[in-house]
CSV table of C-alpha atoms and ligand atoms in Angstrom, one decimal:
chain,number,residue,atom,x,y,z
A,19,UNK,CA,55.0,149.8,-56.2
A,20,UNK,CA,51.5,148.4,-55.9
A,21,UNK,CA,48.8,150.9,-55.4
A,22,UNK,CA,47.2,151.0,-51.5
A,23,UNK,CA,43.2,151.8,-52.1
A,24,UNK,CA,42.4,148.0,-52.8
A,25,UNK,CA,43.5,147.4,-49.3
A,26,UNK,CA,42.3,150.4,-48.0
A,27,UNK,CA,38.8,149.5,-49.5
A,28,UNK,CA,39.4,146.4,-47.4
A,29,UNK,CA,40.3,147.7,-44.4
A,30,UNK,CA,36.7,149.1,-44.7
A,31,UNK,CA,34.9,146.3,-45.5
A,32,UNK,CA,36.6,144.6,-42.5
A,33,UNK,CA,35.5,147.6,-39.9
A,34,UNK,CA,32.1,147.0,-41.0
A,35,UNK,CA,32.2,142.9,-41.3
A,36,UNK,CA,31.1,142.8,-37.3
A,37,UNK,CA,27.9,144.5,-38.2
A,38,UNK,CA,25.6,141.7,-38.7
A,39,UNK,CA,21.9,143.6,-37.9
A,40,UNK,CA,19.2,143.9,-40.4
A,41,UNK,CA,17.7,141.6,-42.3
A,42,UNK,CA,17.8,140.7,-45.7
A,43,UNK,CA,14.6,141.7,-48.2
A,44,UNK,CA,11.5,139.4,-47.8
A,45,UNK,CA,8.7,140.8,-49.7
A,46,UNK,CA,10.5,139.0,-52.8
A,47,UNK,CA,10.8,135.6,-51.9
A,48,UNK,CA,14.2,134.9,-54.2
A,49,UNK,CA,15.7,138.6,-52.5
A,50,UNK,CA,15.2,136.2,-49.4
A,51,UNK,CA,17.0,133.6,-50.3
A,52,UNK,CA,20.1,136.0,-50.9
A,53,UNK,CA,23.2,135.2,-49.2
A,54,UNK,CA,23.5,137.8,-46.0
A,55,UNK,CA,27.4,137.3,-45.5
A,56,UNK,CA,28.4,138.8,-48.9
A,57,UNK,CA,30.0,142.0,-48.7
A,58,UNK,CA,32.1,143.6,-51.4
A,59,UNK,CA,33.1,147.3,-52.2
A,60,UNK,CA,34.2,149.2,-55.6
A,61,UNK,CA,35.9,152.1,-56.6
A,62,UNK,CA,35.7,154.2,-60.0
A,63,UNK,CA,37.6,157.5,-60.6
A,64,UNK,CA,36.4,159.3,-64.0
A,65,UNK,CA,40.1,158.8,-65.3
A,66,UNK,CA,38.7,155.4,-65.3
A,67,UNK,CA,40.6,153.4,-62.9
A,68,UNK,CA,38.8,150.8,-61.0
A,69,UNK,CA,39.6,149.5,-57.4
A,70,UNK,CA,37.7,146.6,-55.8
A,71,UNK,CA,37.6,144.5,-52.7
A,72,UNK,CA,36.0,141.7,-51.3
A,73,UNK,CA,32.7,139.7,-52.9
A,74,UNK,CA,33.4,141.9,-56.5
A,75,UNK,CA,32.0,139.2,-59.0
A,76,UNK,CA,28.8,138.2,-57.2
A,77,UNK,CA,26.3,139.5,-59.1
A,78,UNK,CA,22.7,140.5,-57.9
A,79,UNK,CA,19.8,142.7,-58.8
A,80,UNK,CA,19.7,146.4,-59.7
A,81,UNK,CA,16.5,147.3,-58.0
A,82,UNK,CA,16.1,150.9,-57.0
A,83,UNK,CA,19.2,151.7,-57.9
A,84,UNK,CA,18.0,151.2,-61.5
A,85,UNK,CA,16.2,154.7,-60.6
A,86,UNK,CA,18.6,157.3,-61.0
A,87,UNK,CA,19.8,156.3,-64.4
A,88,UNK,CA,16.6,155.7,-65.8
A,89,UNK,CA,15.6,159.2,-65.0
A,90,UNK,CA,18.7,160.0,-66.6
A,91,UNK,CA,17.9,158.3,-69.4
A,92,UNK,CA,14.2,160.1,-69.6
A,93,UNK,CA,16.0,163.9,-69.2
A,94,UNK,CA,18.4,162.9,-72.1
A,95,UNK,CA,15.7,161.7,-74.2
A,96,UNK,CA,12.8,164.8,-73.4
A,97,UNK,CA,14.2,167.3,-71.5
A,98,UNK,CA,13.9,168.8,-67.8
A,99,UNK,CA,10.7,170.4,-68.7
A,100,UNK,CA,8.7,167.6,-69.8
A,101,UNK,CA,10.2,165.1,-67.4
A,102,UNK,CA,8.8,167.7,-65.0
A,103,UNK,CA,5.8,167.8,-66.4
A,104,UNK,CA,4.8,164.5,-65.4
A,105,UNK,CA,7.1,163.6,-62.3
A,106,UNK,CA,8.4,166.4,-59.7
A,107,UNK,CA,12.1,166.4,-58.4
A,108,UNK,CA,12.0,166.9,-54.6
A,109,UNK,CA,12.9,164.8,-52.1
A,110,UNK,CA,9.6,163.3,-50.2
A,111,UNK,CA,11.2,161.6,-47.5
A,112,UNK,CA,9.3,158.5,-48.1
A,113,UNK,CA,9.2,154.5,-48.1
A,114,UNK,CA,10.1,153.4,-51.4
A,115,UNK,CA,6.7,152.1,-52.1
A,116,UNK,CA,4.7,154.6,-50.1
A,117,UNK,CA,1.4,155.1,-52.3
A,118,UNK,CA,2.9,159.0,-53.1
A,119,UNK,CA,1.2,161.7,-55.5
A,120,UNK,CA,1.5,165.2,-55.4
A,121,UNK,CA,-2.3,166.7,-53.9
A,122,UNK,CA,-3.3,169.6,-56.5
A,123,UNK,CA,-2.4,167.9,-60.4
A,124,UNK,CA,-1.6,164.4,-58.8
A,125,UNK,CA,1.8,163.8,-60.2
A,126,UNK,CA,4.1,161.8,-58.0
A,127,UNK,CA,7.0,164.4,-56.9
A,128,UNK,CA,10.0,162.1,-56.5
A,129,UNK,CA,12.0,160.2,-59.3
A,130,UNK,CA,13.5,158.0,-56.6
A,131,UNK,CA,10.4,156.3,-55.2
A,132,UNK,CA,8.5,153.7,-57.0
A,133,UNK,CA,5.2,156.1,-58.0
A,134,UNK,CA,7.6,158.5,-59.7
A,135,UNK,CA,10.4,155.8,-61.1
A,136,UNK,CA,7.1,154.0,-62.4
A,137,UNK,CA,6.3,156.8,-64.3
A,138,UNK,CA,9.8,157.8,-65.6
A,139,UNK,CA,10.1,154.0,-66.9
A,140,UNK,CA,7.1,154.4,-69.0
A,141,UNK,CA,8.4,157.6,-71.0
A,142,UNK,CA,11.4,155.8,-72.1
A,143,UNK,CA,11.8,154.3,-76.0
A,144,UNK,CA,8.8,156.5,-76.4
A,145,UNK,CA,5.9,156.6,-74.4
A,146,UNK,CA,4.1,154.2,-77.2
A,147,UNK,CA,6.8,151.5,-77.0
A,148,UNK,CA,5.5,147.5,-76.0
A,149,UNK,CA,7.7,146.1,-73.1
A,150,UNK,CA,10.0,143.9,-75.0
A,151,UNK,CA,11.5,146.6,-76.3
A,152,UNK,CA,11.5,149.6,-73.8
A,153,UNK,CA,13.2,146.8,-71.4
A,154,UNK,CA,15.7,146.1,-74.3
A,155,UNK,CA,16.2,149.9,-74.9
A,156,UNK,CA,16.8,149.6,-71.4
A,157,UNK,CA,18.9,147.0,-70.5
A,158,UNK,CA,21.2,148.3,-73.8
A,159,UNK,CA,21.6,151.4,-71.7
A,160,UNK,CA,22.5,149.9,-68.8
A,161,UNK,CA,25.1,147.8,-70.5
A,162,UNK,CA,26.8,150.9,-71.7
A,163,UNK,CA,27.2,152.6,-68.9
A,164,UNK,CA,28.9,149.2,-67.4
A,165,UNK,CA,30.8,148.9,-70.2
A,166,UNK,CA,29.5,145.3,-70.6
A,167,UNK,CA,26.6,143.2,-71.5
A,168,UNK,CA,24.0,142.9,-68.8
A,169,UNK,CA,21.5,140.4,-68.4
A,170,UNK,CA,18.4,140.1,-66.6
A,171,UNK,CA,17.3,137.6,-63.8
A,172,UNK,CA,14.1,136.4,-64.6
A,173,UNK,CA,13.8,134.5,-61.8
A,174,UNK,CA,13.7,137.5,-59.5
A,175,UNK,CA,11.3,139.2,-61.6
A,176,UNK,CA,8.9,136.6,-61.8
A,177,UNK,CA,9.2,136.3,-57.6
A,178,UNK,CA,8.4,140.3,-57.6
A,179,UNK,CA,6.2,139.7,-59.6
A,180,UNK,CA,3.9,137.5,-57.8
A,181,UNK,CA,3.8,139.9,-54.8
A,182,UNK,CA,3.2,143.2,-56.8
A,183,UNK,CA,0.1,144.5,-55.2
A,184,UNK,CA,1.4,147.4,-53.8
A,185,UNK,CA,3.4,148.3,-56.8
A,186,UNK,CA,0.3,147.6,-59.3
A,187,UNK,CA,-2.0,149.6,-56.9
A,188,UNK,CA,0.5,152.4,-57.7
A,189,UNK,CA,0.6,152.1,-61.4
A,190,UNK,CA,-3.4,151.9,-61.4
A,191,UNK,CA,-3.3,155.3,-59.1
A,192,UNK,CA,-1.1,156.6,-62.0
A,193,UNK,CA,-2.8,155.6,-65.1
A,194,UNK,CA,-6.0,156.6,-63.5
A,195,UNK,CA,-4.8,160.1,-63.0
A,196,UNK,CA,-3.3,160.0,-67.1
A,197,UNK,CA,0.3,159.9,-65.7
A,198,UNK,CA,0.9,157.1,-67.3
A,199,UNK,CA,-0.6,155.8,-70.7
A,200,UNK,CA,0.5,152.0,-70.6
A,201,UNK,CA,-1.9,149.2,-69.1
A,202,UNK,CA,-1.4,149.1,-65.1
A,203,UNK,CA,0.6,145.0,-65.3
A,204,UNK,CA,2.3,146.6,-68.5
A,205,UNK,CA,4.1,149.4,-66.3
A,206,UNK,CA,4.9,147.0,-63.2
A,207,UNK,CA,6.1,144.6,-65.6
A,208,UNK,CA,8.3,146.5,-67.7
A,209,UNK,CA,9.4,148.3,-64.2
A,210,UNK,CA,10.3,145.0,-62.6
A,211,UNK,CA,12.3,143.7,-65.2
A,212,UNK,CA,14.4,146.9,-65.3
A,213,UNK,CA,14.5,146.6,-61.3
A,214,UNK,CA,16.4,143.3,-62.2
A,215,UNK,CA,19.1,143.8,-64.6
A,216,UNK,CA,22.2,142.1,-62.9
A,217,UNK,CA,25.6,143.8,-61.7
A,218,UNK,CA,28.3,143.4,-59.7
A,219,UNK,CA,29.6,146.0,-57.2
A,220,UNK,CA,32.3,146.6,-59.8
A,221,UNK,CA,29.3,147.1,-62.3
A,222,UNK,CA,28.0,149.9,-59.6
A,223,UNK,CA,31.1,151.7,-59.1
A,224,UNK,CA,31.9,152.2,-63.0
A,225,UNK,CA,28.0,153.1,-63.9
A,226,UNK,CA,28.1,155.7,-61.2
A,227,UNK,CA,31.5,156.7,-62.1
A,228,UNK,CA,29.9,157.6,-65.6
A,229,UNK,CA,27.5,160.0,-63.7
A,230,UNK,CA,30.4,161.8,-61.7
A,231,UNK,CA,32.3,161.9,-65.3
A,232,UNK,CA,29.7,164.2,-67.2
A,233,UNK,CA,28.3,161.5,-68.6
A,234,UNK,CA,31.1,159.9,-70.9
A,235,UNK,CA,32.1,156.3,-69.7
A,236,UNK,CA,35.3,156.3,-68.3
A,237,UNK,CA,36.4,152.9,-69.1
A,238,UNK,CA,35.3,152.5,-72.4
A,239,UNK,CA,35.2,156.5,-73.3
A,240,UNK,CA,31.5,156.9,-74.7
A,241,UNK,CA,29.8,159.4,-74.4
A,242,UNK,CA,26.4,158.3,-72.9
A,243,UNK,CA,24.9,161.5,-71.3
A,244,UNK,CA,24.9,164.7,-71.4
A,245,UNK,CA,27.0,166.7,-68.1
A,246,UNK,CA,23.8,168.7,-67.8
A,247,UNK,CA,21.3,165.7,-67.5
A,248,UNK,CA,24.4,164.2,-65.1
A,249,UNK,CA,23.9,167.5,-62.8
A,250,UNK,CA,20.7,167.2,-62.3
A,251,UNK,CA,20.2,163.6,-61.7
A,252,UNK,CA,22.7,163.7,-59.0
A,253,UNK,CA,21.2,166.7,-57.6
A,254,UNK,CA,18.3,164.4,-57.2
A,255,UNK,CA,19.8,161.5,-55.9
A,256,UNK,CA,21.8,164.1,-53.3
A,257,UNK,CA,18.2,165.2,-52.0
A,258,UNK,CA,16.4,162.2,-52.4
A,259,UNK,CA,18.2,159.1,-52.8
A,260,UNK,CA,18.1,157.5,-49.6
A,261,UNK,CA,14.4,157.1,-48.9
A,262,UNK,CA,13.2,158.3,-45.5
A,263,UNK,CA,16.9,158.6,-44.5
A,264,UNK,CA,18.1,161.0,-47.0
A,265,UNK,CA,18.2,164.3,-45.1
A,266,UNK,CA,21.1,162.6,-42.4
A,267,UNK,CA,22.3,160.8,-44.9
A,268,UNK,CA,23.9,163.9,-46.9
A,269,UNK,CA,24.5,166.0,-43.6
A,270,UNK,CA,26.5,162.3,-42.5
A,271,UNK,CA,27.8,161.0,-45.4
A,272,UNK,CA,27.9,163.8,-48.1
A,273,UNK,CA,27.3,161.4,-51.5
A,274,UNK,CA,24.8,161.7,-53.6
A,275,UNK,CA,23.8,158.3,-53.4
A,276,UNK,CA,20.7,155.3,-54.3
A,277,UNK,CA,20.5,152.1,-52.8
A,278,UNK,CA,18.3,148.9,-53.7
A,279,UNK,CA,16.9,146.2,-51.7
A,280,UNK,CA,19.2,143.6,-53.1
A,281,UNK,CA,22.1,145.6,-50.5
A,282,UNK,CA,23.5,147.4,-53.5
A,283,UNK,CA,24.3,151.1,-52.7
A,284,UNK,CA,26.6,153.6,-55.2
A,285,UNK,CA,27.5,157.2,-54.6
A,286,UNK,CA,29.0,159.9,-57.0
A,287,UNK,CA,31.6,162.3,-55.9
A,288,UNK,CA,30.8,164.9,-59.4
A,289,UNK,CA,34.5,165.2,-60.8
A,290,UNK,CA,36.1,162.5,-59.2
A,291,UNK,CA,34.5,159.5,-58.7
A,292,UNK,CA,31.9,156.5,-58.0
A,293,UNK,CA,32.0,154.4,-55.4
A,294,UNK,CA,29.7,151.0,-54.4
A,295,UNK,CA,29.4,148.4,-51.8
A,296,UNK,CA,27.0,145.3,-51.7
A,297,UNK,CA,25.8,143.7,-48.4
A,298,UNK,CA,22.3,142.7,-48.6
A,299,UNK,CA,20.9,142.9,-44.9
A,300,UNK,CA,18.6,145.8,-45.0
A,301,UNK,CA,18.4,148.4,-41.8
A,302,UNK,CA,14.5,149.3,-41.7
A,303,UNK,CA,14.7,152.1,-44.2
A,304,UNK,CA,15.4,149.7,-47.0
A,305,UNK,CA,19.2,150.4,-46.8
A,306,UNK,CA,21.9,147.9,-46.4
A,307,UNK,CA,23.1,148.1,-42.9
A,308,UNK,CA,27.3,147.9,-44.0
A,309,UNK,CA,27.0,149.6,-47.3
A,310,UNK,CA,25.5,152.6,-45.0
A,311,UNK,CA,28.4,151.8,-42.5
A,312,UNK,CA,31.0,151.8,-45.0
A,313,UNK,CA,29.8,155.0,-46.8
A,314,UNK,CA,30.5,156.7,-43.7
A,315,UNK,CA,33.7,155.6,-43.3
A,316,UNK,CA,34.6,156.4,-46.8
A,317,UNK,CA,33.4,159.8,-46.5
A,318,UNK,CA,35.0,160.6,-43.1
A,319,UNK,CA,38.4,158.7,-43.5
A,320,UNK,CA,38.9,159.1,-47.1
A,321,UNK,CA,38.0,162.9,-46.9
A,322,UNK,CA,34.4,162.5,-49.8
A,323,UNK,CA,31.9,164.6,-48.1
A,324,UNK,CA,30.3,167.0,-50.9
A,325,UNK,CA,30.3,170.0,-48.9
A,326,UNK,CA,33.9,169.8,-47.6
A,327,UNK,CA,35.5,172.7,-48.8
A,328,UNK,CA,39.2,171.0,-50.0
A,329,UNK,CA,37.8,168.5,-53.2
A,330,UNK,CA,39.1,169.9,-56.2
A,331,UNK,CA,42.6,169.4,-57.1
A,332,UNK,CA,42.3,171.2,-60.3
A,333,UNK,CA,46.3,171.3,-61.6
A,334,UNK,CA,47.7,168.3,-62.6
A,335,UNK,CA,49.0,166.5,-59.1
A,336,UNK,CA,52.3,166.3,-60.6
A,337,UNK,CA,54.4,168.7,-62.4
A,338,UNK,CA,57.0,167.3,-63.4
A,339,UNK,CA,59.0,164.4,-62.4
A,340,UNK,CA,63.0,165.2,-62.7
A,341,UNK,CA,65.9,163.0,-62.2
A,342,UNK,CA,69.2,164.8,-60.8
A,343,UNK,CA,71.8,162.1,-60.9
A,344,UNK,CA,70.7,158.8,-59.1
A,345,UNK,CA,67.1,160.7,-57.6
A,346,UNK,CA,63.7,160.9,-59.0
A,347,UNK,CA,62.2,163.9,-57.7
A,348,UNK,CA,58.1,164.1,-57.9
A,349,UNK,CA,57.1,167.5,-58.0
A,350,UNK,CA,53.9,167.8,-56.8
A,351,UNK,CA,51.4,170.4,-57.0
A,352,UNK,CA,47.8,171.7,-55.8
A,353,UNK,CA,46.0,170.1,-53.4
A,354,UNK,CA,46.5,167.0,-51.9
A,355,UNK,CA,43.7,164.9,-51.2
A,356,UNK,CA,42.2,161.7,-52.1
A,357,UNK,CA,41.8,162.3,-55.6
A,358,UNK,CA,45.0,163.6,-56.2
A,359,UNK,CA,47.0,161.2,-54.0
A,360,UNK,CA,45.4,158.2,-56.0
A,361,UNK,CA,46.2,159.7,-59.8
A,362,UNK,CA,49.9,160.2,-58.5
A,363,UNK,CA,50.0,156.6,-57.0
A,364,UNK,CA,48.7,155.7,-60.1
A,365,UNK,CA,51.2,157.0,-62.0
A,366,UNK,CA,54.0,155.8,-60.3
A,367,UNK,CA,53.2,152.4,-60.1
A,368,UNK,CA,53.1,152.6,-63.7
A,369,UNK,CA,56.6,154.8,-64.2
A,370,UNK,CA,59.7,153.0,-64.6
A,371,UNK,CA,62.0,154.7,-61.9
A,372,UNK,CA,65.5,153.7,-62.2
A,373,UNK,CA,67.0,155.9,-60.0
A,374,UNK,CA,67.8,154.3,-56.3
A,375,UNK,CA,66.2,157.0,-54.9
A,376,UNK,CA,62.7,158.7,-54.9
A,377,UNK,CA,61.9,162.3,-52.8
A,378,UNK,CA,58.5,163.5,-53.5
A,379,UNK,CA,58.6,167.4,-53.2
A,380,UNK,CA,55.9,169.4,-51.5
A,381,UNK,CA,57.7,172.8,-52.4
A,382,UNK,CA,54.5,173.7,-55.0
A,383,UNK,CA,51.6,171.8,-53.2
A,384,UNK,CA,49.2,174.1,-51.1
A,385,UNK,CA,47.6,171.6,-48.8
A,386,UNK,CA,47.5,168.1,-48.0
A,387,UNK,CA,44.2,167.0,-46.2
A,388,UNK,CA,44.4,163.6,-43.7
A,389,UNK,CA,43.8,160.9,-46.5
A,390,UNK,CA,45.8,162.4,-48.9
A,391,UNK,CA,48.9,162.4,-46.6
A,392,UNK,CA,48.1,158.7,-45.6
A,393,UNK,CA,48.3,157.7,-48.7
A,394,UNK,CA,50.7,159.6,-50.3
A,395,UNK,CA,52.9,158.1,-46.8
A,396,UNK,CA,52.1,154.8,-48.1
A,397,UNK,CA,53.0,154.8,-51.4
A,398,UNK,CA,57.0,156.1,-50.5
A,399,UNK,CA,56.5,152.9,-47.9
A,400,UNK,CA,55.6,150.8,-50.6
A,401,UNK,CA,58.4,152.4,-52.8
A,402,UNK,CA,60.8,151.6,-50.2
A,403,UNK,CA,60.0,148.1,-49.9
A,404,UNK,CA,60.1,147.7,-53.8
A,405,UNK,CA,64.0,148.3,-53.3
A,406,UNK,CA,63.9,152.2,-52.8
A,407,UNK,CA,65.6,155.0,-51.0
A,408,UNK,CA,62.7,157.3,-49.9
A,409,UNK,CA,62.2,160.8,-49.3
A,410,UNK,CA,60.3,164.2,-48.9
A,411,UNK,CA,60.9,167.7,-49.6
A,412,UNK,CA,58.9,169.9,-47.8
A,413,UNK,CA,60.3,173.3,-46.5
A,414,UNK,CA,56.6,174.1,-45.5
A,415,UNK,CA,56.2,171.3,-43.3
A,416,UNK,CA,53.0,170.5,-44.8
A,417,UNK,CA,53.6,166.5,-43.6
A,418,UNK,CA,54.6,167.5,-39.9
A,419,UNK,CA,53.8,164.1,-38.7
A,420,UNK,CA,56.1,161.6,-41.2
A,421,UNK,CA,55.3,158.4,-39.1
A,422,UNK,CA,54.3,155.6,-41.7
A,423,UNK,CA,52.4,152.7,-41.0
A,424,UNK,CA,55.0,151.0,-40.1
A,425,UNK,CA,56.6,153.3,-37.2
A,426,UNK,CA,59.7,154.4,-39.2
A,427,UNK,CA,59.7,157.9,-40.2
A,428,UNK,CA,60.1,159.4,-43.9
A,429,UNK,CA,63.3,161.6,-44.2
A,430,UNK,CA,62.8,164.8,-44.8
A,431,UNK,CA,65.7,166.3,-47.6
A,432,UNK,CA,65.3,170.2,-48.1
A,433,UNK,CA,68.9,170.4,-49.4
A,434,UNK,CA,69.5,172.9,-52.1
A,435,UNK,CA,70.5,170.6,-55.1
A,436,UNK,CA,66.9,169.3,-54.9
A,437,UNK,CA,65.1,172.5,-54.4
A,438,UNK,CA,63.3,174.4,-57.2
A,439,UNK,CA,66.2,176.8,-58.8
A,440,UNK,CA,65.0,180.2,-57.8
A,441,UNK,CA,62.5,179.2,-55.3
A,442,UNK,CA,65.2,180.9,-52.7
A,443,UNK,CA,63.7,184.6,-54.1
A,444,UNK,CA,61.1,184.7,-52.8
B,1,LIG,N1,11.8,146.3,-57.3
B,1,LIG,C1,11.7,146.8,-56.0
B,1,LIG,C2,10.3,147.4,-55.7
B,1,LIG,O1,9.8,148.1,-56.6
B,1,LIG,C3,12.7,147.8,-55.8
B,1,LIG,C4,12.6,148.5,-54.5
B,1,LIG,C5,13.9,149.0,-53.9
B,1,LIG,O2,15.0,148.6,-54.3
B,1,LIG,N2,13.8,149.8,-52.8
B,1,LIG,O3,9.6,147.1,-54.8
């Protein structure tokens, strides 16, 4: 049985493929020379198992979405308090590069914008550190929480570079206020280059993965952050990741999220997962206009809003699986939604079933939200093409509509010999 989320990562990517407004970044001449048509989506869970669709191996430029990790990497390395000594942590509901300091002690107030990201930058490998190596310390980072070696395009950089007078006025408003220590070009410099540390969308999801998983990398296992510095940066990004947008953007989509002019965007579900999608034409906000799309389906259609109140499995999805003569009963358990539906597909593409027939049995699950049905539909489909006999038990009726994809129903088999002994007594 082959898993369905790379097709249903498709599927969005193909809603939103009509969606051709926007424009792609301008103000750095090689961002506008970026292909427009790419479009690619990722998937991460913390158990580490990554799911990807479309343009997945094009590679392109961090950017902003450098920002959340960095400040990561500044709480792990000082602390909330001294972090907040010199940058605040709300969410301003400005441009990226709006000229932004706080009016009484002048410190900018949000990590996500260029003042404050500027500023984090500089504290990291030690606030006396020359560029080479705080961009090295930096782009070692980064290649640990993608679990491979990045590099850094230089040509990018060196276009940004050209046109940085709005980001050097900022870094001259900061060092002339003592935020920062490091020589005005120094800062932009070292900022730029960070801004342009290559990835994938595959890169995206599994970085962003690492931030959902506590901080421990959930491909490669090592432990990069602490869950504490984790919390808070996604508390940030959930306030103020989306530039001028971000207040709709949690009511609509419910990620903590951070996007990047390039037409990256990543989101973290804490717990369960990281998601990413790369299209680079920008809606006026700075945002890419299908990666914004896209999120929404995601959150809506695969059940990911923060505050909806059925995300936590908690138990192990499945019990126990048991074979009673030529049947392979999955006993599931908890709740079934996205999460859990994808950890038991997971699993059962992996198990050897020799039985000729599979029932998957509801008896012990509390409640199965739309996605997690879907799926969980699919996968017996998919198990009954592979050669199977297919079934549920459900004596709830917790999946009262069994229509698959395909108009044929699933059977439904509450007979006694495949009940759980005892169950009857109560
Ligand atoms: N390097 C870009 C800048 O500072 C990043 C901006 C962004 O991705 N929004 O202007």
């Amino acid at each position: 049985m082959q898993t369905p989320i790379p097709f249903y990562l498709d599927e969005i990517l193909e809603k939103v493929r009509y969606q051709d407004g926007g424009a792609v970044a301008d103000y750095i001449p090689q961002l506008a020379a970026a292909n427009p048509s790419y479009l690619g989506a990722a998937l991460c869970t913390t158990t580490g198992h990554l799911y990807s669709a479309g343009d997945d191996e094009e590679e392109f430029t961090m950017q902003s979405i450098s920002k959340p990790f960095i400040y990561a990497l500044a709480l792990q390395e000082y602390g909330l308090e001294e972090v907040r000594s010199l940058v605040g942590m709300e969410p301003s509901g400005e441009a990226f590069n709006e000229l932004s300091l706080n009016r009484d002690d002048h410190r900018p107030v949000n990590p996500m914008i260029n003042a404050g990201a500027m500023t984090v930058t500089q504290l990291i490998n030690g606030v006396d550190s020359g560029v080479d190596e705080r961009v090295e310390h930096i782009r070692k980072y980064l290649s640990r929480l993608a679990g491979r070696d990045l590099t850094i395009d230089y040509q990018t950089c060196d276009s940004e570079l050209e046109h940085a007078e709005r980001n050097l006025s900022l870094a001259h408003m900061l060092r002339n206020y003592d935020i920062i220590q490091d020589d005005a070009h120094d800062a932009v410099m070292t900022y730029t280059l960070q801004c342009s540390t290559k990835v994938t969308v595959k890169d995206l999801a599994v970085i962003s993965a690492t931030l959902a998983n506590g901080g421990t990398q959930p491909i490669t296992g090592e432990k990069i952050l602490d869950a504490d510095v984790c919390r808070l940066t996604q508390a940030v990004m959930s306030s103020a990741g989306m530039y001028d947008g971000a207040g709709r953007w949690m009511a609509e989509v419910g990620i903590p999220a951070k996007s990047g002019v390039s037409g990256g965007l990543l989101g973290t579900l804490p717990g369960q997962l990281g998601i990413a999608t790369f299209s680079p034409r920008l809606n006026t906000e700075g945002n890419s206009v299908r990666g914004v799309e896209a999120f929404k389906l995601l959150s809506q259609e695969m059940g990911l809003h923060l505050m909806a109140t059925d995300q936590r499995y908690g138990v192990a999805p499945i019990r126990e699986v048991e074979i009673i003569d030529d049947t392979a009963i999955v006993r599931l358990q908890g709740v079934m939604n996205f999460s859990a539906a994808e950890s038991i597909l997971y699993r059962l593409e992996d198990y050897e079933i020799t039985a000729e027939q599979v029932l998957l049995d509801f008896s012990q699950v509390t409640t199965v939200n739309r996605i997690g049905r879907t799926m969980l539909k699919e996968g017996l489909r998919r198990m009954r093409e592979a050669g199977f006999k297919i079934g549920v038990i459900d004596p709830d009726e917790l999946i009262k509509d069994r229509t698959m994809r395909d108009g044929t129903q699933v059977r439904r088999d509450d007979t006694e010999d495949f009940m759980i002994e005892g169950e009857e007594l109560w």
